[in-house]
Coordinates of C-alpha atoms and ligand atoms in Angstrom, one line a residue:
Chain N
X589 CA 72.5 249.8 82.1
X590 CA 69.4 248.2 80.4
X591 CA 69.8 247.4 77.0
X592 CA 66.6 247.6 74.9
X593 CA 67.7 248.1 71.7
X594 CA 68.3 244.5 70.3
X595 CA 66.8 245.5 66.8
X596 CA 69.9 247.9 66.5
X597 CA 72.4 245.5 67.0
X598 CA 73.8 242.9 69.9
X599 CA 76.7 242.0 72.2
X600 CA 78.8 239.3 70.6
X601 CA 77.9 236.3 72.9
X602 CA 81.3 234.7 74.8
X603 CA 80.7 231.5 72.8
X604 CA 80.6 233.5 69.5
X605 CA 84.3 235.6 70.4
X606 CA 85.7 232.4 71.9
X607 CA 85.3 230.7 68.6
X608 CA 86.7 234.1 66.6
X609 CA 89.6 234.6 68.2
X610 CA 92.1 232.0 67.3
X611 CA 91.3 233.5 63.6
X612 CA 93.5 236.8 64.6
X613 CA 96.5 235.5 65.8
X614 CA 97.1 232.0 65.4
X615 CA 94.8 230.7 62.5
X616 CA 95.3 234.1 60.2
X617 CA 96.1 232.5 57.1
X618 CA 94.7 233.8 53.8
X619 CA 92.1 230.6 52.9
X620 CA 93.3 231.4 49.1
X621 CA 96.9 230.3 50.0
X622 CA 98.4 226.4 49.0
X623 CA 100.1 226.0 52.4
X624 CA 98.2 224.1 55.6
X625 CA 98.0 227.1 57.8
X626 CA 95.6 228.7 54.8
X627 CA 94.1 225.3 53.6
X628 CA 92.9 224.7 57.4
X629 CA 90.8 228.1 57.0
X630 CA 89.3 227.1 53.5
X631 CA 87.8 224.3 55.3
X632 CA 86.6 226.2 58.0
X633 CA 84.8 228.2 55.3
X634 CA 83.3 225.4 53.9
X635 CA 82.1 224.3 57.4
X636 CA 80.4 228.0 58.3
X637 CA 79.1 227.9 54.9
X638 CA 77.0 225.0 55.9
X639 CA 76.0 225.6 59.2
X640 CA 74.5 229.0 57.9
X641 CA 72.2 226.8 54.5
X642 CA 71.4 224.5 57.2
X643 CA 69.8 226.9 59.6
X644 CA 68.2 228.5 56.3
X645 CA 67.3 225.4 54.1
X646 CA 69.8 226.1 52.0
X647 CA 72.7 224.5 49.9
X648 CA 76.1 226.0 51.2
X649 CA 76.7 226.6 47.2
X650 CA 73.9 228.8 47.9
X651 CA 75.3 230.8 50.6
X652 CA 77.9 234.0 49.6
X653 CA 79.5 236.2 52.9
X654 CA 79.4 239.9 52.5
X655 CA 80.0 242.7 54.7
X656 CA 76.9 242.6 56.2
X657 CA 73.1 243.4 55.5
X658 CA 73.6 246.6 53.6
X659 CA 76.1 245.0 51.0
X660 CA 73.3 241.6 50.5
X661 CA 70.4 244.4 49.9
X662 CA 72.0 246.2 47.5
X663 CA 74.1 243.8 45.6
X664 CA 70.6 241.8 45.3
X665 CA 68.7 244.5 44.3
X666 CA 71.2 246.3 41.7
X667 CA 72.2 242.8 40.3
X668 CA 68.8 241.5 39.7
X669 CA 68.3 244.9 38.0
X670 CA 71.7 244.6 35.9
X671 CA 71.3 241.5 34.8
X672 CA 67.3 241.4 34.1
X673 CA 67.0 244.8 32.6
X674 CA 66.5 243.4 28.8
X675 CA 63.4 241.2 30.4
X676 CA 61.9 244.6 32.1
X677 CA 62.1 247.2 34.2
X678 CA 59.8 246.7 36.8
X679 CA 60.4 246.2 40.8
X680 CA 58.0 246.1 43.8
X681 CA 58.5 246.7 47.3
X682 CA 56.9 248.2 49.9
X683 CA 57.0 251.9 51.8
X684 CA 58.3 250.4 54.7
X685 CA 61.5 248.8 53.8
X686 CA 64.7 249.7 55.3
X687 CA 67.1 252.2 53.8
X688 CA 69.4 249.5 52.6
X689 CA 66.7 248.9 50.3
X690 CA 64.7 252.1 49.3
X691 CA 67.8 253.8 48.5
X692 CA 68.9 250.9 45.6
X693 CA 65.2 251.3 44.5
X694 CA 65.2 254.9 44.4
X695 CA 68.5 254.9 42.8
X696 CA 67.2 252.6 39.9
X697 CA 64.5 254.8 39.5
X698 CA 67.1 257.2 38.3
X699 CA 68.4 255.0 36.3
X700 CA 65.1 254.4 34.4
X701 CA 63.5 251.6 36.2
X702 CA 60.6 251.9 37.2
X703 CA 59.3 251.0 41.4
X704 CA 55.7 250.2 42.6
X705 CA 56.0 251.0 46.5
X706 CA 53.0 249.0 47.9
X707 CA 51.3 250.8 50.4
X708 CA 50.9 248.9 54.0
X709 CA 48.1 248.7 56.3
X710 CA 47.6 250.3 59.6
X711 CA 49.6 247.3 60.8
X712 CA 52.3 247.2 58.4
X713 CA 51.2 244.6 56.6
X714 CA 50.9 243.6 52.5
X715 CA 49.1 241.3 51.3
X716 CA 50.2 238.9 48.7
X717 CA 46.8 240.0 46.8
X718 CA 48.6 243.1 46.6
X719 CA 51.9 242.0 45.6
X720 CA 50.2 239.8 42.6
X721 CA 48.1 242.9 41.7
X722 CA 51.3 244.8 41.2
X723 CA 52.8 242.5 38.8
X724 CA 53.4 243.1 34.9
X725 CA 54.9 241.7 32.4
X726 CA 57.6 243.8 33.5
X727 CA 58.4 242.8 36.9
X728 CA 61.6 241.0 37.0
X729 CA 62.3 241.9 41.1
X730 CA 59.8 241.5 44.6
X731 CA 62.0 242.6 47.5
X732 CA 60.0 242.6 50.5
X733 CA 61.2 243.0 53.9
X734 CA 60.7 239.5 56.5
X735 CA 60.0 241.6 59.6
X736 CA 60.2 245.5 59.8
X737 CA 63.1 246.8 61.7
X738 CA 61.1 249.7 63.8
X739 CA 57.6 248.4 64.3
X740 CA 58.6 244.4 64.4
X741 CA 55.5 243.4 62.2
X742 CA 56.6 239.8 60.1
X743 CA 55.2 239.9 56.5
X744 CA 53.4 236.8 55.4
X745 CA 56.5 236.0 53.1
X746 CA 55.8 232.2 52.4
X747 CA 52.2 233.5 51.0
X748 CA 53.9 236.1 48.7
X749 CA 56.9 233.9 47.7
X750 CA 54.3 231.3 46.3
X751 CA 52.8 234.5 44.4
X752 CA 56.5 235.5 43.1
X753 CA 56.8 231.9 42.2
X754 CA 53.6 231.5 40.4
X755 CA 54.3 234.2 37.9
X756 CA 58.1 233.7 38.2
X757 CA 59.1 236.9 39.4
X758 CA 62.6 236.7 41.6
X759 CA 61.4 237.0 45.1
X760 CA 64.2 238.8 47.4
X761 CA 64.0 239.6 51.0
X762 CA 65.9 241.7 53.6
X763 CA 65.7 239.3 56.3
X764 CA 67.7 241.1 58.6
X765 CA 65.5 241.3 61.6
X766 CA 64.4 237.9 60.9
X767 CA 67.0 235.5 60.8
X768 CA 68.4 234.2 63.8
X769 CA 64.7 235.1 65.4
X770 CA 62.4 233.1 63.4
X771 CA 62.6 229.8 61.5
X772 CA 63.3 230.2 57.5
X773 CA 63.2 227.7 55.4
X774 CA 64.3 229.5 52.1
X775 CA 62.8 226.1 50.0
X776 CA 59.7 225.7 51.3
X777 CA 58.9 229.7 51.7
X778 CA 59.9 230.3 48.0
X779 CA 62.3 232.9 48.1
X780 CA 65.3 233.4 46.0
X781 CA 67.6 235.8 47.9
X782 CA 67.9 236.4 51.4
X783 CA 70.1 239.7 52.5
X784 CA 71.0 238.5 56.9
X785 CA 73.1 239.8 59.1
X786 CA 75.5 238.6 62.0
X787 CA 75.4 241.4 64.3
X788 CA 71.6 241.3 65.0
X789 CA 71.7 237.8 66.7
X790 CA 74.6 238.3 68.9
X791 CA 77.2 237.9 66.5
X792 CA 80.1 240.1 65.3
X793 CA 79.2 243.6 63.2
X794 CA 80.9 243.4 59.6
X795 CA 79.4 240.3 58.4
X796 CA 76.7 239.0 56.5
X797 CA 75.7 236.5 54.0
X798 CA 73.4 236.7 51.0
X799 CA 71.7 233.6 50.1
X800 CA 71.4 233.0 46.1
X801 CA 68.9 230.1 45.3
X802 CA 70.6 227.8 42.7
X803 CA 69.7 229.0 39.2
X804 CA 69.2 232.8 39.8
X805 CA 72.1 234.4 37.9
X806 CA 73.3 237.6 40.3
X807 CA 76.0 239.5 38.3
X808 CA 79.3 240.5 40.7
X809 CA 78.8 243.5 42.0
X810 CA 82.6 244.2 43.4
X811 CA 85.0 242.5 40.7
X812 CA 89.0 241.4 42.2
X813 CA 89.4 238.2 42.8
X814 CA 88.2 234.6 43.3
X815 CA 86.8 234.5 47.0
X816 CA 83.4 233.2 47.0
X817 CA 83.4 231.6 43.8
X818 CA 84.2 234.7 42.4
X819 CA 81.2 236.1 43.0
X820 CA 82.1 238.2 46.0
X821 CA 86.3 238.8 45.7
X822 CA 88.0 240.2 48.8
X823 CA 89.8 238.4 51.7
X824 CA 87.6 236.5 53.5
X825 CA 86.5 237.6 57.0
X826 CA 87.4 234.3 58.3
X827 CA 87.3 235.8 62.0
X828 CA 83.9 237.1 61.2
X829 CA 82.4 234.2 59.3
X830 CA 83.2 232.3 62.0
X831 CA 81.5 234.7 64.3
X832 CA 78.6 234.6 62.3
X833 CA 78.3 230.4 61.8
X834 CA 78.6 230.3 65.9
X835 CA 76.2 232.5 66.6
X836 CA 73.6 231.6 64.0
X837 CA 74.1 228.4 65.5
X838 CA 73.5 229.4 69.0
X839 CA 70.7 231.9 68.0
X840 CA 68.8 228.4 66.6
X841 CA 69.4 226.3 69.4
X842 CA 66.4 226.3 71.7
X843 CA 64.0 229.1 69.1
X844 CA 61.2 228.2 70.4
X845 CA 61.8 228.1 74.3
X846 CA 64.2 231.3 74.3
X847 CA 61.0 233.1 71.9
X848 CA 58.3 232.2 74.0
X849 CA 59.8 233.8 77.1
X850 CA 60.8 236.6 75.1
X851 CA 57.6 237.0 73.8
X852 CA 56.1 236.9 78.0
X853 CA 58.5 239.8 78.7
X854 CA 57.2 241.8 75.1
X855 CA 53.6 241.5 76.4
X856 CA 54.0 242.2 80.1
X857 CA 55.4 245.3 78.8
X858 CA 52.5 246.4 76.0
X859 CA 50.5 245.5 78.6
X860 CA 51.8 247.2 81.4
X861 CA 52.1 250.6 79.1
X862 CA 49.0 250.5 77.7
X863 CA 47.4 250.5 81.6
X864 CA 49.8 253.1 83.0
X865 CA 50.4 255.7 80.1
X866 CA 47.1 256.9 78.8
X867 CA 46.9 258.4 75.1
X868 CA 49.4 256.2 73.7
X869 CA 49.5 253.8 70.6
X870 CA 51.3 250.8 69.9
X871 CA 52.8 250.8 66.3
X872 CA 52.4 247.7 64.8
X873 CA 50.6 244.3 64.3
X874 CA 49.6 243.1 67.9
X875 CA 50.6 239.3 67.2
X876 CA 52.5 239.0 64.0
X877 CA 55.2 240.8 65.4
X878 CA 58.6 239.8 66.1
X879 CA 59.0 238.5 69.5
X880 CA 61.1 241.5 71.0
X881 CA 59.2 244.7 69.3
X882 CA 57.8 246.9 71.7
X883 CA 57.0 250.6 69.7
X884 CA 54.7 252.6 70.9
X885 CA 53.6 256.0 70.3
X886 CA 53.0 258.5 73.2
X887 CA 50.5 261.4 72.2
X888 CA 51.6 265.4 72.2
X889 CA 55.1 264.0 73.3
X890 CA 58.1 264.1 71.4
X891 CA 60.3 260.7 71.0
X892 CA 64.0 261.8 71.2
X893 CA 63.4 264.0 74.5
X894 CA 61.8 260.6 76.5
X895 CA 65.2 259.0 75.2
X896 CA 67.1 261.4 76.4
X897 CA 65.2 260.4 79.8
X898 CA 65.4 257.2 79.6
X899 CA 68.9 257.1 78.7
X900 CA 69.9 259.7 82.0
X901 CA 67.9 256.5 84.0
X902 CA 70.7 254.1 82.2
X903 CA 67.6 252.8 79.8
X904 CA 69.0 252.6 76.2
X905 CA 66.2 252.6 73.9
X906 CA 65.7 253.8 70.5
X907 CA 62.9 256.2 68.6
X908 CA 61.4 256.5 65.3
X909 CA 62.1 260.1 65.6
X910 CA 63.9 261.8 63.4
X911 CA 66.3 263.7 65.6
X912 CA 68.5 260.3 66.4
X913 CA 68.9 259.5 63.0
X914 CA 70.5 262.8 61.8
X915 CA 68.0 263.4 59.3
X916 CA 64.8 265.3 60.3
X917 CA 62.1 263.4 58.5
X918 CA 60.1 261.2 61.0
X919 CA 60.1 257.8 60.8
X920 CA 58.9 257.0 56.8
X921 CA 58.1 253.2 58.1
X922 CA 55.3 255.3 60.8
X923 CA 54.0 257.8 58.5
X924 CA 53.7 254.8 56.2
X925 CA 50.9 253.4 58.7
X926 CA 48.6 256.4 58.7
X927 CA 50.5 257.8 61.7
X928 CA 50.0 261.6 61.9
X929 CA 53.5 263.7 62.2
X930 CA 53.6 264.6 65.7
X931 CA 52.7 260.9 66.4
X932 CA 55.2 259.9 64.3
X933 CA 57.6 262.3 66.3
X934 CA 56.9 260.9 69.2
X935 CA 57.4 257.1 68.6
X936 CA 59.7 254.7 71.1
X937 CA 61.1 251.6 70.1
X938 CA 61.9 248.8 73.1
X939 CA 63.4 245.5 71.7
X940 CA 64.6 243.2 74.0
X941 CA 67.1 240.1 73.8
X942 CA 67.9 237.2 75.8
X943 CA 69.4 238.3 78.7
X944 CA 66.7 241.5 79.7
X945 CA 64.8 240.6 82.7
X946 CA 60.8 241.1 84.2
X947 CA 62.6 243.6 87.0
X948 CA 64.7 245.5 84.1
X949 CA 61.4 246.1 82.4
X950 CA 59.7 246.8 86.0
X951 CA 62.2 249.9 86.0
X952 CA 61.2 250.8 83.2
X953 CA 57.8 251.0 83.7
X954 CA 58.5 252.9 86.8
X955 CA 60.1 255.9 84.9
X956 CA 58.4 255.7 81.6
X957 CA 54.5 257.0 83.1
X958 CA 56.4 260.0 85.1
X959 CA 58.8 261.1 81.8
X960 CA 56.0 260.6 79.0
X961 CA 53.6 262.9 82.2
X962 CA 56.8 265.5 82.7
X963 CA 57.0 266.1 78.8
X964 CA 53.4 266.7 78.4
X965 CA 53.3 268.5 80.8
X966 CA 55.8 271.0 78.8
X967 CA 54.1 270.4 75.7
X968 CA 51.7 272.7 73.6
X969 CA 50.1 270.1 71.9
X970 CA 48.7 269.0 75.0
X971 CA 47.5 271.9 76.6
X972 CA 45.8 272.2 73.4
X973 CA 44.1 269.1 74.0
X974 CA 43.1 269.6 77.6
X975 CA 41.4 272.6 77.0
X976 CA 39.5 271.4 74.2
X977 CA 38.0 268.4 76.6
X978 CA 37.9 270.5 79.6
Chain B
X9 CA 75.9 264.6 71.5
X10 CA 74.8 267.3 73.1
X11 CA 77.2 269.8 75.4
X12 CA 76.1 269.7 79.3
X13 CA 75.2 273.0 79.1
X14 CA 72.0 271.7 77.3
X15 CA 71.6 268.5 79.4
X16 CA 71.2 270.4 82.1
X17 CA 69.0 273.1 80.2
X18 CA 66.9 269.9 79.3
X19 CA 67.0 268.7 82.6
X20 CA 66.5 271.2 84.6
X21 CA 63.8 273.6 82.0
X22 CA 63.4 276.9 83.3
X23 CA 60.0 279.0 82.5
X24 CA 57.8 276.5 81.3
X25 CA 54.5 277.1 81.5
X26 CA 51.2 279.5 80.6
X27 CA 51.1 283.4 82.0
X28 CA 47.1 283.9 82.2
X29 CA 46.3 286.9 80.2
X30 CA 49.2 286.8 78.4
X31 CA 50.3 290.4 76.7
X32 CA 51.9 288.7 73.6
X33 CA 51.4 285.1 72.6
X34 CA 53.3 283.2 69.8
X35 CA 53.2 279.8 68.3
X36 CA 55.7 278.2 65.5
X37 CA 55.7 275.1 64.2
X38 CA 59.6 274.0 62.5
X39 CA 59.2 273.6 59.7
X40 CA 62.5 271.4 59.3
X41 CA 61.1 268.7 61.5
X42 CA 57.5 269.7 62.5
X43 CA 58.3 270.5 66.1
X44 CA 56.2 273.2 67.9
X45 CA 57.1 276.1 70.1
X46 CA 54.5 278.6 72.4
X47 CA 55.7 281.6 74.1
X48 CA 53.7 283.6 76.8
X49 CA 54.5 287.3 77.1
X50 CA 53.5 289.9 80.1
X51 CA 54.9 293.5 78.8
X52 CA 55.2 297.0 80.7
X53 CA 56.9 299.7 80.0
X54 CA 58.1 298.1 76.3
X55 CA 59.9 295.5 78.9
X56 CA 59.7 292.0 79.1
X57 CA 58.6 291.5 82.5
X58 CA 57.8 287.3 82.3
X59 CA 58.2 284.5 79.5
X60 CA 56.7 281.4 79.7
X61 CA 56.9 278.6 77.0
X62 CA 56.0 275.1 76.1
X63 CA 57.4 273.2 73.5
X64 CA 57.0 270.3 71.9
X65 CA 60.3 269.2 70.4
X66 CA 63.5 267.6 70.9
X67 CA 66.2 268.1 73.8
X68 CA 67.9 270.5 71.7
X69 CA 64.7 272.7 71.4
X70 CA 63.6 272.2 75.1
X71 CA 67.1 273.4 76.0
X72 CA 67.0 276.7 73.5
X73 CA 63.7 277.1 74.8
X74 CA 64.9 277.5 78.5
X75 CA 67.8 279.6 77.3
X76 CA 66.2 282.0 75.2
X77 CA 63.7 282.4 77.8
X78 CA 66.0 283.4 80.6
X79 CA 68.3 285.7 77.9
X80 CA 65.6 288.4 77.1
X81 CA 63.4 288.0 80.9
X82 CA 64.2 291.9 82.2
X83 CA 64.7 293.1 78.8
X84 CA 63.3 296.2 76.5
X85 CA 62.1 294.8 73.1
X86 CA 64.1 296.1 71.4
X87 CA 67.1 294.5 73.3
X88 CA 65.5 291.2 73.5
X89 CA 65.1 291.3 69.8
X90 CA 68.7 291.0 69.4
X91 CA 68.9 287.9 70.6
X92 CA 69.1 285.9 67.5
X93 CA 69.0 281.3 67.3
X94 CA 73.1 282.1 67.2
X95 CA 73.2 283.8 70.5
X96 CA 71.4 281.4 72.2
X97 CA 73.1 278.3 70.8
X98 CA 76.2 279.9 71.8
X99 CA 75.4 280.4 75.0
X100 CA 74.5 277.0 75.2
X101 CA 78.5 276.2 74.3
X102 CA 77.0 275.1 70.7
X103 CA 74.4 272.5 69.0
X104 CA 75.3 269.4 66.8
X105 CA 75.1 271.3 63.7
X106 CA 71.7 268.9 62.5
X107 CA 70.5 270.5 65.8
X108 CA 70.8 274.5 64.8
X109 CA 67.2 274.3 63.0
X110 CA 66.1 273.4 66.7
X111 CA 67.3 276.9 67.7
X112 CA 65.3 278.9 65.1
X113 CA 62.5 277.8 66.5
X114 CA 63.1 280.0 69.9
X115 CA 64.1 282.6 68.2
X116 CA 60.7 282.8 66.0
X117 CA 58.5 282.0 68.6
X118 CA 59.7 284.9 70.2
X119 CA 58.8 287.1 67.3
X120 CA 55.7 285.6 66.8
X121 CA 54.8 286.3 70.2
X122 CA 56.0 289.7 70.1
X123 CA 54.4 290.1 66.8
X124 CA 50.9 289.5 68.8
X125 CA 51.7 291.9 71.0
X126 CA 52.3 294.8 69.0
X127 CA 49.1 293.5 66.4
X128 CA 46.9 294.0 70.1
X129 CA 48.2 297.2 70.8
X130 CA 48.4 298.4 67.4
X131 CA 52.5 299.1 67.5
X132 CA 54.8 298.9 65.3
X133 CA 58.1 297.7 66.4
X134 CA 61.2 298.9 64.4
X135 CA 63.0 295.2 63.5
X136 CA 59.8 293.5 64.0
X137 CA 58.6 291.5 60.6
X138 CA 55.2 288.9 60.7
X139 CA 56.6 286.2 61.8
X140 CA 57.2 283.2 58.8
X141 CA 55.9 280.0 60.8
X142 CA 53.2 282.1 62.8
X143 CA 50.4 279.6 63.8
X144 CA 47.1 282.2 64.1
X145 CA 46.2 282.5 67.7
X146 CA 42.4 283.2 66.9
X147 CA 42.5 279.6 66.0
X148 CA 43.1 278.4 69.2
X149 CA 44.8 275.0 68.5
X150 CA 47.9 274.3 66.9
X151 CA 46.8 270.5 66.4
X152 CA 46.8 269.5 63.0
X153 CA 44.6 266.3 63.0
Ligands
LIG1280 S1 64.4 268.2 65.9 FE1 62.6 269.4 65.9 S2 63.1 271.0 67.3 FE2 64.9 269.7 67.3

């Protein structure tokens, strides 16, 4: 099989498992217990704790495990709104956000706040002119995404944290595709909470980790016990935080050297697409783009029946279409760039990861010309279009 | 997700195409999930003689496409409109149920295109109603930008 779908999730690298297992069976004490067994895993809290503020700038007081990417998003989003709602009601974010965090948003909205969804450019890009516009006296939240899950583009976040800062707005951001991918140095970029994920750089699913810059008072959002300085009760996931510290680890080692070859493979792909498939569109900024993001859109063709293709071939991508998602709306984060509906319909995403090869993508773009050719050939759109330039 | 019954619908599409001169044409557009459906007609003697269709849509509409298409070939009108977006999903051993809107859009482009035929000829059908999602064929494009 060829895996190109990276952006979904990962495979848990050996390393990463290796270092997990002894946590199920052997090392399964309960880190709030007195005894050694448990007192050994409270230290090896304290040590994943670190290694995760030190890959992110951050204090380990500054680091809280949660279930994943999902629970940091909301629990930043509804908490800031909890516990700023006497100073206002205001929070901006963009149209291009993931779920995880337009749904919090929309479900404050119902609660009476009130959301300014900045519009992005062709690209997918805000600007932190229009961030500062968007501020009132109101605002007490920015939550803006570090790079867009579907269309890879990287907001300028250090430019927009300086903004947030400057009029002392709390700056969050889902930084789920980012972390583990690109350098982040919370300090320096000015950002207050960071929502990350383990599963997206090869570590286990089930775990995550919001950071909360010292001084920003984040209201509980489960309430039990005293796990995480009682911010964030529940048994500890030791096998998974341990996942997660070994592969963010690993996922840092070598950035640059592992990104630039990455990034060869992403362009001799665009590339190669962009010479073989005529009428097609790559979604997204060209260069501020993460690394592995490959999305294009293929004209008068429909994007879950090339996956379908693909996928018979052993090629497991992904599309912004809305028939994989279960819900029938395109792709919000495409029609958010200007994209017209069928385009939008008809949108593949390709990320790739560390161990995808120049042949695996050669394969690809043997089939991909001859399926994107088969389905126009079936579709109306395109007869439509020949005979209007014939 | 899907049965194999449409994988190898999908795979394998039967009657796609254009019939030149077409006695009945029809064109829908979902409106669940913007997807788009043509059907060709050629009519004699009230039966369905040849079907043709191109669609733009997902597997699940491709495959009811093919389906439906092979269902009412050889049938009278009136038999062919009995075939309803149930029939052919059954005889497709069923759709993920997100997937049934896909079906409709068969079934309506079939009545659309029937729809045209009996507007040329200036019949009326018994069962036949103007079709909901009927793009106007005097337009000659379906394309919306
Ligand atoms: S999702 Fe549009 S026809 Fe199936």
């Amino acid at each position: 099989m060829i895996y190109l779908d990276h952006a979904a999730t990962t495979p848990v690298k050996p390393p990463v498992l290796e270092a997990m297992l002894p946590y199920f069976t052997e090392y399964y004490g309960n880190p709030s217990s007195v005894y050694k067994l448990a007192q050994r895993n409270k230290k090896t809290l304290d040590d994943a704790r670190a290694v995760v503020a030190r890959h992110l700038g951050a204090e380990p007081k500054e680091i809280f495990f949660t279930s994943g990417g999902t629970e940091a998003d909301n629990w930043a989003i509804k908490g800031i709104a909890a516990a700023l709602k006497e100073k206002g009601n205001h929070i901006i974010t963009t149209n291009i956000e993931h779920h995880a965090v337009l749904h919090p948003c929309q479900h404050l909205e119902k609660l009476g706040f009130d959301v300014t969804y900045l519009e992005v450019d062709g690209d997918g890009l805000v600007t932190p002119e229009q961030v500062e516009q968007a501020i009132r006296a109101e605002t007490i939240l920015i939550s803006i995404m570090y790079a867009n899950n579907e269309i890879g583009t990287i907001m300028p976040i250090a430019e927009i944290g300086t903004v947030a800062r400057a009029h002392g707005v709390v700056f969050h951001t889902d930084a789920v595709q980012a972390v583990g991918h690109l350098p982040i140095d919370v300090k320096a970029e000015n950002i207050d909470l960071l929502s990350l994920s383990g599963h997206k750089f090869y570590g286990p699913k089930g775990i995550g980790a919001l950071y909360v810059r010292r001084g920003v008072k984040l209201p509980s959002f489960l309430h039990g016990g005293g796990q995480e300085r009682g911010k964030r009760p529940g048994t500890e996931n030791v096998p998974g935080i341990v996942g997660l510290a070994t592969a963010i680890d690993l996922a840092y080692q070598d950035l640059a050297v592992k990104t630039a070859r990455i990034k060869t493979l992403r362009d001799y792909l665009i590339d190669r697409i962009f010479e073989r498939i005529p009428y097609c569109r790559l979604n997204g900024h060209r260069h501020q783009r993460l690394a592995n993001n490959v999305n294009f859109s293929f004209d008068f063709v429909e994007g879950e029946s090339l996956l379908l293709l693909l996928d018979i071939e052993g090629i497991a991508a992904s599309s912004g279409s809305a028939c994989t998602s279960g819900s029938l709306d395109p792709s919000h984060v495409l029609l958010a760039l200007g994209l017209p509906h069928e385009q939008a319909h008809g949108s593949i995403r390709f990320t790739l990861g560390e161990d995808n090869t120049q042949a695996e993508l050669d394969l690809v773009l043997d089939k991909l010309p001859v399926f994107v050719e088969r389905m126009r050939s079936m579709s109306p759109l395109y007869e439509d279009f020949v005979q209007k330039n014939s | 997700m899907y049965s194999e019954k449409v994988m190898e619908c999908f795979m394998n599409p039967q009657n796609v195409g254009e019939i030149e001169n077409a006695d009945g044409v029809g064109t829908v557009g979902n409106p669940r999930c913007g997807d788009i459906m043509k059907i060709y007609l050629k009519i004699e003697d009230n039966t369905i003689k040849d079907v043709k269709f191109k669609t733009f849509g997902c597997g699940a509409a491709i495959a009811t496409s093919t389906m439906m298409t092979q269902m009412v070939k050889g049938k009278s009108i009136e038999e062919a409109l009995k075939i309803n977006n149930e029939a052919v999903a059954e005889a497709l051993d069923g759709l993920p149920p997100v997937k049934m809107h896909c079906s409709c859009l068969a079934e309506e482009a079939l009545q659309a295109a029937l729809w045209n035929y009996a507007q040329k000829n200036q019949l009326s059908i018994e069962g036949l109603n103007p079709p909901p999602n009927y793009v106007a064929e005097e337009k000659g494009s379906t394309e919306e930008n």
